[in-house]
Structure formats: C-alpha cells, structure tokens
CSV table of C-alpha atoms in Angstrom, one decimal:
chain,number,residue,atom,x,y,z
M,35,MET,CA,-13.6,-25.6,8.3
M,36,SER,CA,-16.3,-23.7,6.5
M,37,THR,CA,-13.8,-20.8,6.1
M,38,LEU,CA,-11.5,-23.1,4.2
M,39,PRO,CA,-12.6,-22.1,0.6
M,40,ILE,CA,-12.2,-18.4,1.3
M,41,VAL,CA,-8.9,-18.9,3.1
M,42,LEU,CA,-7.5,-21.0,0.3
M,43,PHE,CA,-8.6,-18.3,-2.2
M,44,ILE,CA,-6.8,-15.6,-0.2
M,45,VAL,CA,-3.6,-17.7,-0.1
M,46,TRP,CA,-3.9,-18.3,-3.9
M,47,ALA,CA,-4.3,-14.6,-4.4
M,48,ILE,CA,-1.3,-13.8,-2.3
M,49,VAL,CA,0.9,-16.3,-4.2
M,50,GLN,CA,-0.4,-15.3,-7.6
M,51,SER,CA,-0.4,-11.6,-7.2
M,52,GLY,CA,2.0,-10.9,-4.4
M,53,VAL,CA,4.7,-13.5,-4.9
M,54,LEU,CA,4.5,-14.3,-8.6
M,55,ARG,CA,3.4,-10.8,-9.6
M,56,ILE,CA,0.6,-12.1,-11.9
M,57,SER,CA,-2.4,-9.7,-12.1
M,58,ASP,CA,-4.8,-12.0,-13.9
M,59,THR,CA,-8.5,-12.1,-12.9
M,60,THR,CA,-9.0,-15.4,-14.8
M,61,GLY,CA,-6.2,-17.0,-12.7
M,62,LEU,CA,-8.1,-15.9,-9.5
M,63,VAL,CA,-11.2,-17.5,-10.9
M,64,ALA,CA,-9.3,-20.8,-11.2
M,65,GLY,CA,-8.1,-20.4,-7.6
M,66,MET,CA,-11.6,-19.9,-6.3
M,67,LEU,CA,-12.9,-22.9,-8.2
M,68,ILE,CA,-10.2,-25.1,-6.8
M,69,ALA,CA,-10.9,-23.8,-3.3
M,70,LEU,CA,-14.5,-24.7,-3.6
M,71,ILE,CA,-13.6,-28.2,-4.7
M,72,VAL,CA,-11.2,-28.7,-1.8
M,73,GLY,CA,-13.8,-27.4,0.6
M,74,MET,CA,-16.2,-30.0,-0.5
M,75,LEU,CA,-13.8,-32.8,0.7
M,76,PHE,CA,-14.3,-31.6,4.3
M,77,VAL,CA,-18.1,-31.6,4.3
M,78,LYS,CA,-19.9,-33.4,7.1
M,79,GLY,CA,-22.9,-35.3,5.8
M,80,ASP,CA,-24.5,-34.8,2.4
M,81,TRP,CA,-22.4,-33.2,-0.3
M,82,THR,CA,-25.5,-32.1,-2.1
M,83,THR,CA,-26.2,-29.5,0.6
M,84,TYR,CA,-22.7,-28.1,-0.1
M,85,ALA,CA,-23.3,-27.9,-3.8
M,86,ASN,CA,-26.7,-26.3,-3.4
M,87,THR,CA,-25.1,-23.7,-1.1
M,88,ILE,CA,-22.8,-22.7,-3.9
M,89,PHE,CA,-25.8,-22.1,-6.2
M,90,ASP,CA,-27.6,-20.2,-3.4
M,91,GLY,CA,-24.5,-17.9,-3.0
M,92,MET,CA,-24.1,-17.3,-6.8
M,93,THR,CA,-27.8,-16.3,-7.1
M,94,GLN,CA,-27.6,-13.6,-4.4
M,95,ARG,CA,-28.9,-10.2,-5.5
M,96,VAL,CA,-25.8,-8.4,-4.4
M,97,ALA,CA,-23.6,-10.1,-6.9
M,98,ALA,CA,-26.2,-9.9,-9.8
M,99,THR,CA,-26.8,-6.2,-9.2
M,100,ALA,CA,-23.1,-5.4,-9.2
M,101,ILE,CA,-22.4,-7.4,-12.3
M,102,VAL,CA,-25.2,-5.8,-14.3
M,103,ALA,CA,-24.1,-2.3,-13.3
M,104,TRP,CA,-20.5,-3.1,-14.3
M,105,LEU,CA,-21.5,-4.1,-17.8
M,106,TRP,CA,-23.3,-0.7,-18.2
M,107,ALA,CA,-20.4,1.2,-16.7
M,108,GLY,CA,-17.9,-0.6,-18.9
M,109,MET,CA,-19.7,0.4,-22.1
M,110,PHE,CA,-19.9,4.0,-20.9
M,111,ALA,CA,-16.3,4.2,-20.0
M,112,GLU,CA,-15.0,2.8,-23.2
M,113,THR,CA,-17.3,5.0,-25.3
M,114,ILE,CA,-16.1,8.3,-23.8
M,115,GLN,CA,-12.5,7.1,-24.0
M,116,THR,CA,-13.0,6.3,-27.7
M,117,GLY,CA,-14.4,9.9,-28.0
M,118,GLY,CA,-11.1,11.4,-27.0
M,119,PHE,CA,-11.9,12.6,-23.5
M,120,VAL,CA,-8.3,12.1,-22.3
M,121,SER,CA,-7.0,14.0,-25.3
M,122,GLY,CA,-9.3,16.9,-24.2
M,123,LEU,CA,-7.8,16.9,-20.8
M,124,VAL,CA,-4.2,17.0,-22.2
M,125,TRP,CA,-5.2,19.9,-24.4
M,126,ALA,CA,-6.5,21.8,-21.4
M,127,ALA,CA,-3.2,21.2,-19.5
M,128,ASP,CA,-1.3,22.6,-22.6
M,129,VAL,CA,-3.5,25.7,-22.9
M,130,PHE,CA,-3.0,26.6,-19.2
M,131,ASN,CA,0.9,26.2,-19.5
M,132,VAL,CA,1.2,23.5,-16.9
M,133,GLY,CA,4.9,22.9,-16.1
M,134,PRO,CA,6.7,19.8,-14.8
M,135,ALA,CA,6.4,20.9,-11.1
M,136,LEU,CA,2.7,21.4,-11.3
M,137,PHE,CA,1.9,18.6,-13.8
M,138,PRO,CA,1.6,15.7,-11.3
M,139,ALA,CA,-0.8,17.7,-9.1
M,140,VAL,CA,-2.9,18.6,-12.2
M,141,VAL,CA,-2.8,14.9,-13.4
M,142,PHE,CA,-4.1,13.9,-10.0
M,143,ILE,CA,-7.1,16.1,-10.4
M,144,LEU,CA,-7.8,15.2,-14.0
M,145,ALA,CA,-7.4,11.4,-13.3
M,146,GLY,CA,-9.8,11.8,-10.4
M,147,LEU,CA,-12.3,13.7,-12.7
M,148,LEU,CA,-12.2,10.9,-15.3
M,149,ALA,CA,-12.4,8.1,-12.8
M,150,THR,CA,-15.4,9.8,-11.1
M,151,GLY,CA,-17.2,10.1,-14.4
M,152,ILE,CA,-16.5,6.6,-15.9
M,153,GLY,CA,-16.5,4.7,-12.6
M,154,THR,CA,-13.4,2.6,-13.2
M,155,GLY,CA,-10.1,3.3,-11.7
M,156,TYR,CA,-8.5,0.6,-13.8
M,157,GLY,CA,-9.7,2.2,-17.0
M,158,THR,CA,-8.5,5.6,-15.9
M,159,THR,CA,-5.1,4.1,-15.1
M,160,VAL,CA,-4.8,2.5,-18.5
M,161,ALA,CA,-5.9,5.7,-20.3
M,162,PHE,CA,-3.6,8.1,-18.3
M,163,THR,CA,-0.5,5.8,-18.4
M,164,THR,CA,-0.9,5.4,-22.2
M,165,LEU,CA,-1.3,9.1,-23.1
M,166,VAL,CA,-0.8,11.5,-20.1
M,167,PHE,CA,2.1,9.7,-18.6
M,168,PRO,CA,4.5,10.1,-21.6
M,169,ALA,CA,3.3,13.7,-22.1
M,170,GLY,CA,4.3,14.5,-18.5
M,171,VAL,CA,7.7,12.8,-18.9
M,172,VAL,CA,8.2,14.9,-22.0
M,173,LEU,CA,7.5,18.0,-19.9
M,174,GLY,CA,10.2,16.9,-17.4
M,175,ALA,CA,7.9,15.7,-14.5
M,176,SER,CA,9.2,12.9,-12.3
M,177,PRO,CA,8.0,9.5,-13.7
M,178,GLU,CA,7.6,8.0,-10.3
M,179,LEU,CA,5.6,10.9,-8.9
M,180,LEU,CA,3.5,11.1,-12.1
M,181,PHE,CA,2.6,7.4,-11.9
M,182,GLY,CA,1.7,7.9,-8.2
M,183,ALA,CA,-0.5,10.8,-9.1
M,184,ILE,CA,-2.3,8.8,-11.7
M,185,LEU,CA,-3.0,6.0,-9.2
M,186,SER,CA,-4.1,8.5,-6.6
M,187,GLY,CA,-6.6,10.0,-9.0
M,188,ALA,CA,-7.9,6.6,-10.0
M,189,ALA,CA,-8.4,5.7,-6.3
M,190,PHE,CA,-10.2,9.0,-5.7
M,191,GLY,CA,-12.6,8.5,-8.6
M,192,ASP,CA,-13.1,4.8,-7.9
M,193,ASN,CA,-14.1,5.6,-4.3
M,194,LEU,CA,-16.4,8.5,-5.1
M,195,ALA,CA,-18.0,7.6,-8.5
M,196,PRO,CA,-21.7,6.6,-8.3
M,197,VAL,CA,-21.1,4.2,-11.3
M,198,SER,CA,-18.0,2.6,-9.8
M,199,ASP,CA,-18.1,-1.1,-9.1
M,200,THR,CA,-16.8,-0.6,-5.6
M,201,THR,CA,-19.4,2.1,-4.9
M,202,ILE,CA,-22.2,-0.2,-6.1
M,203,VAL,CA,-21.0,-3.2,-4.0
M,204,SER,CA,-20.4,-1.1,-0.9
M,205,ALA,CA,-23.9,0.4,-1.1
M,206,VAL,CA,-25.8,-2.8,-1.9
M,207,THR,CA,-24.0,-5.0,0.7
M,208,GLN,CA,-24.7,-2.4,3.4
M,209,GLU,CA,-28.4,-1.9,2.3
M,210,SER,CA,-28.0,1.7,1.3
M,211,ASP,CA,-28.9,3.7,-1.7
M,212,ILE,CA,-26.0,4.8,-4.0
M,213,GLY,CA,-26.9,8.5,-4.1
M,214,GLY,CA,-26.9,8.7,-0.3
M,215,VAL,CA,-23.7,6.8,-0.1
M,216,VAL,CA,-21.9,9.1,-2.6
M,217,ALA,CA,-23.2,12.2,-0.9
M,218,SER,CA,-22.2,11.0,2.6
M,219,ARG,CA,-18.6,10.0,1.6
M,220,PHE,CA,-17.6,13.2,0.0
M,221,LYS,CA,-16.4,14.8,3.2
M,222,TYR,CA,-13.9,11.9,3.7
M,223,ALA,CA,-12.7,11.9,0.1
M,224,ILE,CA,-12.2,15.6,-0.2
M,225,ILE,CA,-10.0,15.8,3.0
M,226,ALA,CA,-7.6,13.2,1.6
M,227,ALA,CA,-7.8,14.8,-1.9
M,228,VAL,CA,-6.9,18.3,-0.7
M,229,LEU,CA,-3.9,17.0,1.3
M,230,ALA,CA,-2.8,14.8,-1.6
M,231,PHE,CA,-3.0,17.7,-4.0
M,232,ILE,CA,-0.8,19.8,-1.7
M,233,GLY,CA,1.6,16.8,-1.4
M,234,TYR,CA,2.0,16.6,-5.2
M,235,LEU,CA,2.6,20.3,-5.4
M,236,ILE,CA,5.4,20.0,-2.9
M,237,ALA,CA,6.9,16.8,-4.2
M,238,GLY,CA,6.6,18.1,-7.8
M,239,SER,CA,8.9,21.0,-7.0
M,240,MET,CA,11.4,18.7,-5.3
M,241,MET,CA,11.6,15.7,-7.6
M,242,SER,CA,13.2,16.1,-11.0
M,243,GLY,CA,12.3,14.2,-14.2
M,244,GLU,CA,14.2,12.5,-17.0
M,245,SER,CA,16.0,14.5,-19.7
M,246,VAL,CA,14.0,14.4,-23.0
M,247,SER,CA,15.0,15.8,-26.4
M,248,GLN,CA,13.3,19.0,-27.5
M,249,SER,CA,11.8,17.4,-30.6
M,250,ALA,CA,10.0,14.8,-28.5
M,251,GLN,CA,8.0,17.5,-26.7
M,252,SER,CA,5.8,17.9,-29.7
M,253,LEU,CA,4.0,14.8,-28.5
M,254,PHE,CA,2.3,16.9,-25.8
M,255,VAL,CA,0.4,19.0,-28.3
M,256,ALA,CA,0.1,16.4,-31.0
M,257,ASN,CA,-2.1,14.2,-28.8
M,258,SER,CA,-4.4,17.0,-27.6
M,259,ASN,CA,-7.9,17.6,-28.9
M,260,PRO,CA,-10.2,20.2,-27.2
M,261,LEU,CA,-13.3,18.6,-28.5
M,262,GLY,CA,-12.8,15.6,-26.2
M,263,LEU,CA,-13.8,17.8,-23.3
M,264,VAL,CA,-17.4,17.7,-24.5
M,265,HIS,CA,-17.7,14.4,-22.7
M,266,LEU,CA,-17.7,16.3,-19.4
M,267,VAL,CA,-21.4,16.6,-20.4
M,268,SER,CA,-21.7,12.8,-20.6
M,269,MET,CA,-20.1,12.4,-17.2
M,270,PHE,CA,-22.3,15.1,-15.5
M,271,VAL,CA,-25.4,13.4,-16.9
M,272,VAL,CA,-24.5,10.2,-15.2
M,273,ILE,CA,-23.3,11.8,-11.9
M,274,ILE,CA,-26.3,14.1,-11.5
M,275,THR,CA,-28.8,11.5,-12.5
M,276,ALA,CA,-27.4,9.0,-10.0
M,277,VAL,CA,-27.1,11.5,-7.2
M,278,LEU,CA,-30.7,12.6,-7.8
M,279,GLY,CA,-31.8,9.1,-7.0
M,280,ARG,CA,-32.6,7.6,-10.3
M,281,HIS,CA,-31.8,3.9,-10.9
M,282,ILE,CA,-28.1,3.4,-11.6
M,283,ILE,CA,-28.8,1.5,-14.9
M,284,GLU,CA,-31.0,4.4,-16.0
M,285,ALA,CA,-28.3,6.9,-15.1
M,286,ILE,CA,-25.6,5.1,-17.0
M,287,SER,CA,-27.8,4.5,-20.0
M,288,TRP,CA,-28.6,8.2,-20.4
M,289,GLY,CA,-24.9,9.0,-20.1
M,290,LEU,CA,-24.1,6.4,-22.7
M,291,ILE,CA,-26.7,7.7,-25.1
M,292,VAL,CA,-25.4,11.3,-24.7
M,293,ALA,CA,-21.8,10.0,-25.3
M,294,VAL,CA,-22.8,8.1,-28.5
M,295,VAL,CA,-24.7,11.1,-29.9
M,296,LEU,CA,-21.8,13.5,-29.1
M,297,ASN,CA,-19.2,11.2,-30.7
M,298,LEU,CA,-21.3,11.0,-33.9
M,299,LEU,CA,-22.3,14.6,-34.2
M,300,LEU,CA,-18.9,16.0,-33.5
M,301,GLY,CA,-17.0,13.4,-35.4
M,302,LEU,CA,-15.1,12.2,-32.3
M,303,ALA,CA,-15.7,8.6,-33.2
M,304,SER,CA,-17.5,6.7,-35.9
M,305,LEU,CA,-20.3,4.2,-35.4
M,306,SER,CA,-17.9,1.4,-36.2
M,307,ASP,CA,-15.6,2.6,-33.4
M,308,MET,CA,-18.4,2.0,-30.9
M,309,LEU,CA,-20.0,-1.1,-32.4
M,310,VAL,CA,-19.0,-3.1,-35.5
M,311,PHE,CA,-19.8,-6.5,-36.9
M,312,GLN,CA,-16.8,-8.0,-38.5
M,313,VAL,CA,-18.1,-10.2,-41.3
M,314,SER,CA,-16.2,-12.7,-43.4
M,315,GLU,CA,-15.4,-11.4,-46.8
M,316,GLN,CA,-16.3,-14.8,-48.2
M,317,PHE,CA,-19.8,-14.5,-46.9
M,318,GLY,CA,-22.3,-14.5,-49.8
M,319,LEU,CA,-23.9,-11.2,-48.9
M,320,ALA,CA,-20.6,-9.5,-47.8
M,321,GLN,CA,-20.4,-7.0,-50.7
M,322,SER,CA,-24.0,-5.9,-50.3
M,323,LEU,CA,-23.5,-5.3,-46.6
M,324,SER,CA,-20.2,-3.5,-46.9
M,325,GLY,CA,-21.8,-0.1,-47.3
M,326,LEU,CA,-23.3,-0.2,-43.8
M,327,PRO,CA,-21.4,1.8,-41.2
M,328,PHE,CA,-21.5,-1.0,-38.7
M,329,ILE,CA,-20.2,-3.7,-41.0
M,330,GLU,CA,-16.5,-4.5,-41.6
M,331,LEU,CA,-15.3,-7.1,-44.0
M,332,VAL,CA,-12.5,-9.2,-42.6
M,333,ALA,CA,-10.7,-12.5,-43.3
M,334,PRO,CA,-12.7,-15.6,-42.2
M,335,ALA,CA,-10.5,-16.2,-39.2
M,336,GLU,CA,-11.0,-12.6,-37.9
M,337,THR,CA,-14.8,-12.5,-37.7
M,338,GLY,CA,-16.5,-11.2,-34.6
M,339,VAL,CA,-18.0,-8.2,-32.8
M,340,SER,CA,-15.9,-5.2,-31.8
M,341,GLY,CA,-16.1,-1.6,-30.7
M,342,SER,CA,-16.2,0.3,-27.4
M,343,ILE,CA,-19.7,-0.9,-26.4
M,344,TYR,CA,-18.7,-4.6,-26.9
M,345,SER,CA,-15.2,-4.3,-25.4
M,346,GLY,CA,-16.4,-2.2,-22.4
M,347,ALA,CA,-18.9,-4.9,-21.4
M,348,ALA,CA,-16.6,-7.9,-22.2
M,349,GLY,CA,-13.8,-6.6,-20.1
M,350,PHE,CA,-15.9,-7.3,-16.9
M,351,PHE,CA,-16.7,-10.9,-17.8
M,352,PRO,CA,-13.8,-12.6,-15.8
M,353,LEU,CA,-14.5,-10.3,-12.8
M,354,ALA,CA,-18.2,-11.1,-12.9
M,355,ILE,CA,-17.5,-14.9,-12.7
M,356,LEU,CA,-14.9,-14.3,-9.9
M,357,VAL,CA,-17.4,-12.3,-7.8
M,358,LEU,CA,-20.1,-15.0,-8.2
M,359,LEU,CA,-17.7,-17.6,-6.9
M,360,ILE,CA,-16.5,-15.5,-4.0
M,361,VAL,CA,-20.1,-14.9,-2.9
M,362,ALA,CA,-20.6,-18.6,-3.1
M,363,GLY,CA,-17.6,-19.2,-0.8
M,364,SER,CA,-18.8,-16.6,1.6
M,365,ARG,CA,-22.2,-18.3,1.6
M,366,ILE,CA,-20.6,-21.6,2.5
M,367,MET,CA,-18.7,-19.9,5.4
M,368,ILE,CA,-22.0,-18.4,6.7
M,369,ARG,CA,-24.0,-21.6,6.5
M,370,GLY,CA,-21.2,-23.7,7.9
M,371,GLY,CA,-20.9,-21.5,11.0
M,372,GLY,CA,-17.4,-20.1,10.3
M,373,PHE,CA,-18.7,-16.6,9.9
M,374,ASP,CA,-20.5,-16.7,13.3
M,375,ALA,CA,-17.4,-18.1,15.0
M,376,ILE,CA,-15.2,-15.2,13.6
M,377,GLN,CA,-17.9,-12.7,14.4
M,378,ASP,CA,-18.3,-13.8,18.0
M,379,TRP,CA,-14.5,-13.7,18.5
M,380,LEU,CA,-14.3,-10.1,17.1
M,381,LEU,CA,-17.3,-8.9,19.1
M,382,ASN,CA,-16.3,-10.5,22.4
M,383,THR,CA,-12.5,-10.0,22.2
M,384,VAL,CA,-11.7,-7.0,20.0
M,385,ALA,CA,-14.7,-4.9,19.0
M,386,THR,CA,-16.1,-4.3,22.4
M,387,SER,CA,-17.1,-0.6,21.8
M,388,VAL,CA,-18.2,1.5,18.8
M,389,ARG,CA,-14.7,3.1,18.4
M,390,ARG,CA,-13.0,-0.3,18.5
M,391,ALA,CA,-15.6,-1.8,16.2
M,392,GLU,CA,-15.1,0.8,13.6
M,393,THR,CA,-11.3,0.5,13.9
M,394,VAL,CA,-11.6,-3.2,13.4
M,395,MET,CA,-13.8,-2.6,10.3
M,396,VAL,CA,-11.2,-0.3,8.8
M,397,LEU,CA,-8.3,-2.7,9.5
M,398,VAL,CA,-10.2,-5.7,8.2
M,399,THR,CA,-11.1,-4.1,4.9
M,400,ALA,CA,-7.6,-2.8,4.4
M,401,THR,CA,-6.1,-6.2,5.2
M,402,ALA,CA,-8.4,-8.0,2.9
M,403,ASN,CA,-7.5,-5.7,0.0
M,404,ALA,CA,-3.8,-6.0,0.8
M,405,MET,CA,-4.1,-9.7,0.2
M,406,ILE,CA,-6.7,-9.8,-2.6
M,407,THR,CA,-5.5,-7.5,-5.3
M,408,ILE,CA,-8.8,-7.0,-7.1
M,409,ASN,CA,-10.4,-4.4,-4.9
M,410,THR,CA,-14.0,-5.4,-5.8
M,411,ALA,CA,-13.3,-9.0,-5.0
M,412,ALA,CA,-11.9,-8.1,-1.7
M,413,GLU,CA,-14.9,-5.9,-1.0
M,414,ILE,CA,-17.3,-8.6,-1.8
M,415,ALA,CA,-15.4,-11.1,0.5
M,416,VAL,CA,-15.4,-8.8,3.5
M,417,ALA,CA,-18.7,-7.1,3.1
M,418,PRO,CA,-20.7,-9.5,5.3
M,419,TYR,CA,-18.4,-8.9,8.2
M,420,ILE,CA,-18.8,-5.2,8.0
M,421,ALA,CA,-22.5,-5.5,7.8
M,422,ARG,CA,-22.9,-7.8,10.8
M,423,LEU,CA,-20.3,-5.9,12.9
M,424,GLY,CA,-21.9,-2.5,12.1
M,425,GLU,CA,-25.4,-3.8,12.8
M,426,LYS,CA,-24.3,-5.0,16.2
M,427,PHE,CA,-23.5,-1.4,17.2
M,428,ASN,CA,-26.3,0.1,15.2
M,429,ILE,CA,-24.0,1.9,12.8
M,430,ASN,CA,-25.7,3.5,9.8
M,431,GLY,CA,-25.4,1.8,6.5
M,432,TYR,CA,-23.9,4.9,4.8
M,433,ARG,CA,-21.1,4.9,7.4
M,434,ARG,CA,-20.5,1.1,6.9
M,435,ALA,CA,-20.4,1.5,3.1
M,436,ASN,CA,-17.9,4.3,3.4
M,437,ILE,CA,-15.6,2.4,5.6
M,438,LEU,CA,-15.8,-0.6,3.3
M,439,ASP,CA,-15.3,1.2,0.1
M,440,ALA,CA,-12.6,3.7,1.0
M,441,ASN,CA,-10.2,1.2,2.4
M,442,THR,CA,-10.6,-1.5,-0.2
M,443,THR,CA,-10.3,1.2,-3.0
M,444,ALA,CA,-7.4,3.0,-1.5
M,445,LEU,CA,-5.1,0.0,-1.0
M,446,GLY,CA,-6.1,-1.4,-4.4
M,447,TYR,CA,-3.8,1.2,-6.0
M,448,ILE,CA,-0.9,1.1,-3.6
M,449,PHE,CA,0.9,-2.2,-3.1
M,450,PRO,CA,3.2,-3.4,-5.9
M,451,TRP,CA,1.1,-6.5,-6.5
M,452,ALA,CA,-2.3,-4.6,-6.5
M,453,GLY,CA,-4.3,-4.8,-9.7
M,454,GLY,CA,-4.5,-1.1,-10.2
M,455,VAL,CA,-0.7,-0.8,-10.0
M,456,LEU,CA,0.0,-3.7,-12.3
M,457,VAL,CA,-2.5,-2.6,-15.0
M,458,GLY,CA,-0.7,0.7,-15.2
M,459,TYR,CA,2.8,-0.9,-15.1
M,460,ALA,CA,1.8,-3.1,-18.1
M,461,GLN,CA,1.0,0.0,-20.1
M,462,ILE,CA,4.2,1.8,-19.2
M,463,GLN,CA,6.3,-1.2,-20.2
M,464,ASN,CA,5.0,-0.8,-23.7
M,465,LEU,CA,6.0,2.9,-24.0
M,466,PRO,CA,9.7,2.3,-25.0
M,467,GLY,CA,8.5,0.5,-28.1
M,468,GLN,CA,6.1,3.2,-29.0
M,469,PHE,CA,8.4,6.3,-28.7
M,470,ASP,CA,12.0,6.4,-29.6
M,471,TRP,CA,12.8,8.9,-26.9
M,472,PHE,CA,11.2,6.9,-24.1
M,473,THR,CA,14.1,4.9,-22.6
M,474,ARG,CA,14.0,1.9,-20.2
M,475,SER,CA,15.1,4.2,-17.4
M,476,MET,CA,11.8,6.0,-17.6
M,477,VAL,CA,9.8,2.9,-16.9
M,478,VAL,CA,8.5,3.0,-13.3
M,479,GLU,CA,8.7,-0.3,-11.4
M,480,PRO,CA,5.7,-1.0,-9.1
M,481,ILE,CA,8.1,-1.3,-6.1
M,482,ASP,CA,9.1,2.3,-6.6
M,483,VAL,CA,5.7,3.9,-6.7
M,484,TRP,CA,3.9,2.7,-3.6
M,485,PRO,CA,5.1,5.5,-1.2
M,486,LEU,CA,3.9,8.1,-3.8
M,487,VAL,CA,0.2,7.2,-4.0
M,488,PHE,CA,-0.6,10.0,-1.6
M,489,HIS,CA,-4.4,9.9,-1.8
M,490,GLY,CA,-4.6,6.2,-1.1
M,491,TRP,CA,-2.5,6.5,2.1
M,492,LEU,CA,-4.3,9.6,3.2
M,493,LEU,CA,-7.8,8.2,2.6
M,494,PHE,CA,-6.8,5.2,4.8
M,495,GLY,CA,-5.5,7.6,7.4
M,496,VAL,CA,-8.7,9.7,7.4
M,497,PHE,CA,-10.8,6.6,8.2
M,498,ILE,CA,-8.4,5.5,11.0
M,499,VAL,CA,-8.8,8.9,12.5
M,500,ALA,CA,-12.6,8.9,11.9
M,501,ALA,CA,-12.9,5.5,13.6
M,502,LEU,CA,-10.8,6.6,16.6
M,503,THR,CA,-12.5,10.0,17.1
M,504,GLY,CA,-16.0,9.4,15.8
M,505,PHE,CA,-15.7,12.0,13.0
M,506,GLY,CA,-18.7,11.5,10.7
M,507,LEU,CA,-20.2,8.6,12.8
M,508,GLU,CA,-23.9,8.1,12.2
M,509,TYR,CA,-26.2,5.6,13.8
M,510,VAL,CA,-29.2,4.0,12.2
M,511,SER,CA,-31.5,6.4,14.0
M,512,ASP,CA,-29.6,9.4,12.7
M,513,ARG,CA,-30.5,8.7,9.1
M,514,GLU,CA,-32.6,5.9,7.8
M,515,SER,CA,-31.5,4.2,4.5
M,516,THR,CA,-34.4,2.2,3.1
M,517,GLU,CA,-34.1,3.0,-0.6
M,518,VAL,CA,-31.9,0.1,-1.6
M,519,THR,CA,-34.4,-0.6,-4.5
M,520,ARG,CA,-33.0,2.5,-6.2
M,521,VAL,CA,-29.9,0.5,-6.9
C-alpha cells in the first residue's frame, strides 16, 4: 500500500497527458498532492509519521540540488535566446545554401547544439518550432520530418548537456559527478546521433514539403542574424567549465555572465530585455526613475518584474514543486516497505544476472517516461530503483546514470502525449495566425510525428543492445565515482 501515492500519480499523469492530452505541470502537481492525501487514509498507526515522511522526502539533497541547478540553467537559456542565438543558426544555414532535402538533417544538428549548450530540450523545441520550423517549411522541407528533427535534436542535447536537468538528476541520484557522467555517455549518444543524421538525410530526399509562395521565402533571410552565433562562446564556457570538474552552479554562472556581457556589448539585447522592473506610472518617484535602463513605467495593473533572467528561473517553479512532491511519494514508498517488495521481486524473479538486470533497468526507465510525460519527473520517480538494482550487481554509477538519463530523455520527445512534443505542438499551432502563408495543413499533429523522432528511438535501441551485449558496461571497481560534491 505504500506504493499507492506513486501509483495514483502515474494514473493521473496517464489520464491527464495521455488521454486528455493536457501537458500542464501544475496539473501534475495537483495530482501528486491528491495522491499523497489518499495515501494517508491507508496509514497503519500514527498519521504523524506519514506526514513527517513527506517532509523528510522533500528535504532530500537530490531534489534541492536539481532545483537550484534548474534555476541557473533557466536564466542562462533564456538569456542566450534573447541574444538571438537561434537567429544566428538560421543565418548560417542560409549562407551554406541548405536545401529542403538537407534542412531536416541540419536542423537536427543545430537543435542538438543549442540543447547541449542551454541544457533544456523544451526550450530548444520552443525556439526552433517558433523560428526554424517556419523557415524550413518555406524552403520546402517536410513539416512532419522537420518537427521530428527538432525533437530529436532536443532529445540529444537534453541527454548530453552538463546543465540539463535530466543530466543533473541522473548524476546526483546515482552518486556520480556530472563531468564524468557526460564524458562517459558520449559514446552512446554519438552512435544514435550519427544514425539519426543519416536517417534524416535519406528521409529528407524522399519526403516532400508543402507548396509555399515565392514571396514568403523572404522570411528565411529576414529572421537571420549572424551576430547571434557569438553565443557559441557562452555555451562553450558552460560546457568546458562543467566537464573540467567545476561546480555546476559556477559553470552556469560564468556562462550567464559571458552571455549578458556579449548581449550588451554587441547590442544583441538591452539590459531591460534581460531584467526590468515594471513600475507603476502613478508611483511618486516614477518620473525620476524612468531614465534608468532597468526601469519601465507601466499601468498600475501591469507592475512586476520581467526579462530573460526572471522568466528563465520562473519557468521552473511548477516543475520544482512537482519534483519535491514526487520525492516525498518515493520516500513514503521506501519507508513503507513497498520499494523493498518490488525490488525483491525484480531481483529474485527477473533481474537474476547482470545482463537481465540492465535490460530491466532500461525497460523500467522507458516505461516510466512513457507514462509520466515530464521526463525529469519520471527520472526522479524511477531513480531509486535504478540505484538499488545497479548496486546489487556492482554496476558503476556512471553506467546507471547513463541508462537512467538516456531512456527517460529519449521517450520524453516521442509519444504524442509527451511534454516535449506538446510544447512544440503548441508553438506550431500559433503559426497560421503569425504568417499569412502558413496554412492549417502545415500544422503537424503529435500523432504524426512520433515515428520520425529518429534519435529518440535509436538512443533507446542503443541501450537495449548495450544491456544485452555488455557494450560499455563498467563495474564499480573499474572506475570509482566519489566526486558527487562537485555537483
């Protein structure tokens, strides 16, 4: 019965995201709250112990560490997007005369590059479906294949980025340092990426796009800005600093500082684009403050704080609460004996060897993410199982973290009800209202794109093969991972 809160939450997530097609993190928060309340009704003995267990779970270091890193990553991601990094990528594609057959493959690489740098596949999906997707449609690329390439790139970067929430969670929960995890997972990610790139090259030459008027093609050049590519420097600062073993907060902070300085020096974004206080015009000192670059006078009902730094952090608030509650539910399951019961069944019945144990780990993580559409939430929920199962067979923390992250990340951008898919679909739905030439027939439905997320499927396949053959398998004695404090 101690598994009841988590089970109820999974059912809620399936109904909300899979049946009703509602991708709303706040809705999942409500589901987890209700699940915890229902679980309390089945407590044997003192309810105070149950309530205290919720607090114990929510104060676990794994959740707090991930949340703090998300806030930093969110600020960094929004700031380089505000600086026009995606516009720089579009400019590069134009300069190199990328045609409709090659465009999806190139978009896969560019989306992967952006996601690796900013650490958010969702943010990458939003940026690319807003700007790069209509540009590709104008060129004549297949909308379905183009959307699939964007999702594949987002999955690639989300899996590999040192500042990604999934990377952070997978490393912390498996007691491994982020730099070592990123370095060790590259071999898996690159195999899937190369095969996916080839797949998009082949499919791009076979799948035709929509017919678009000649005048509309000016959008491609109009939205390009070569200066945006300067934020490759910001990205490399974060990536190199993290891989060299510096604290992840330090790495992102340096990247954010570089991004802000570049935006201001090159005129890519103003200070108010990154941080602005919206002051009521009726405020007594309003006129004297209006000359400051970070002050904006607004109507009394519109006061607040805005800019990329604020919105980048604020975007993670609902997910942060959700993760705390899921960790609390997992703690109840552990203390109530449900976890031990499931673990004993898996160990004694299914995972009776290293190969079978790793196969179970792959399938469990994939199944969890197929049901829980927010990939980080799914990763948090299943992480304790992966840790205990891997420790039973002395599997190295890097290997466990890679299995956990790759499969929760990959499937988070595949299924029609997955958060990564729905966030991109929401942006594409708005395009007919933004461009006269963009018709409803060009809108890609989530049900049409899932077979075309090549990298997601291939990454899942790589780990199935790795589990069955032992490719990349490392035991604890092969490489110690004791530097979790670096996180």
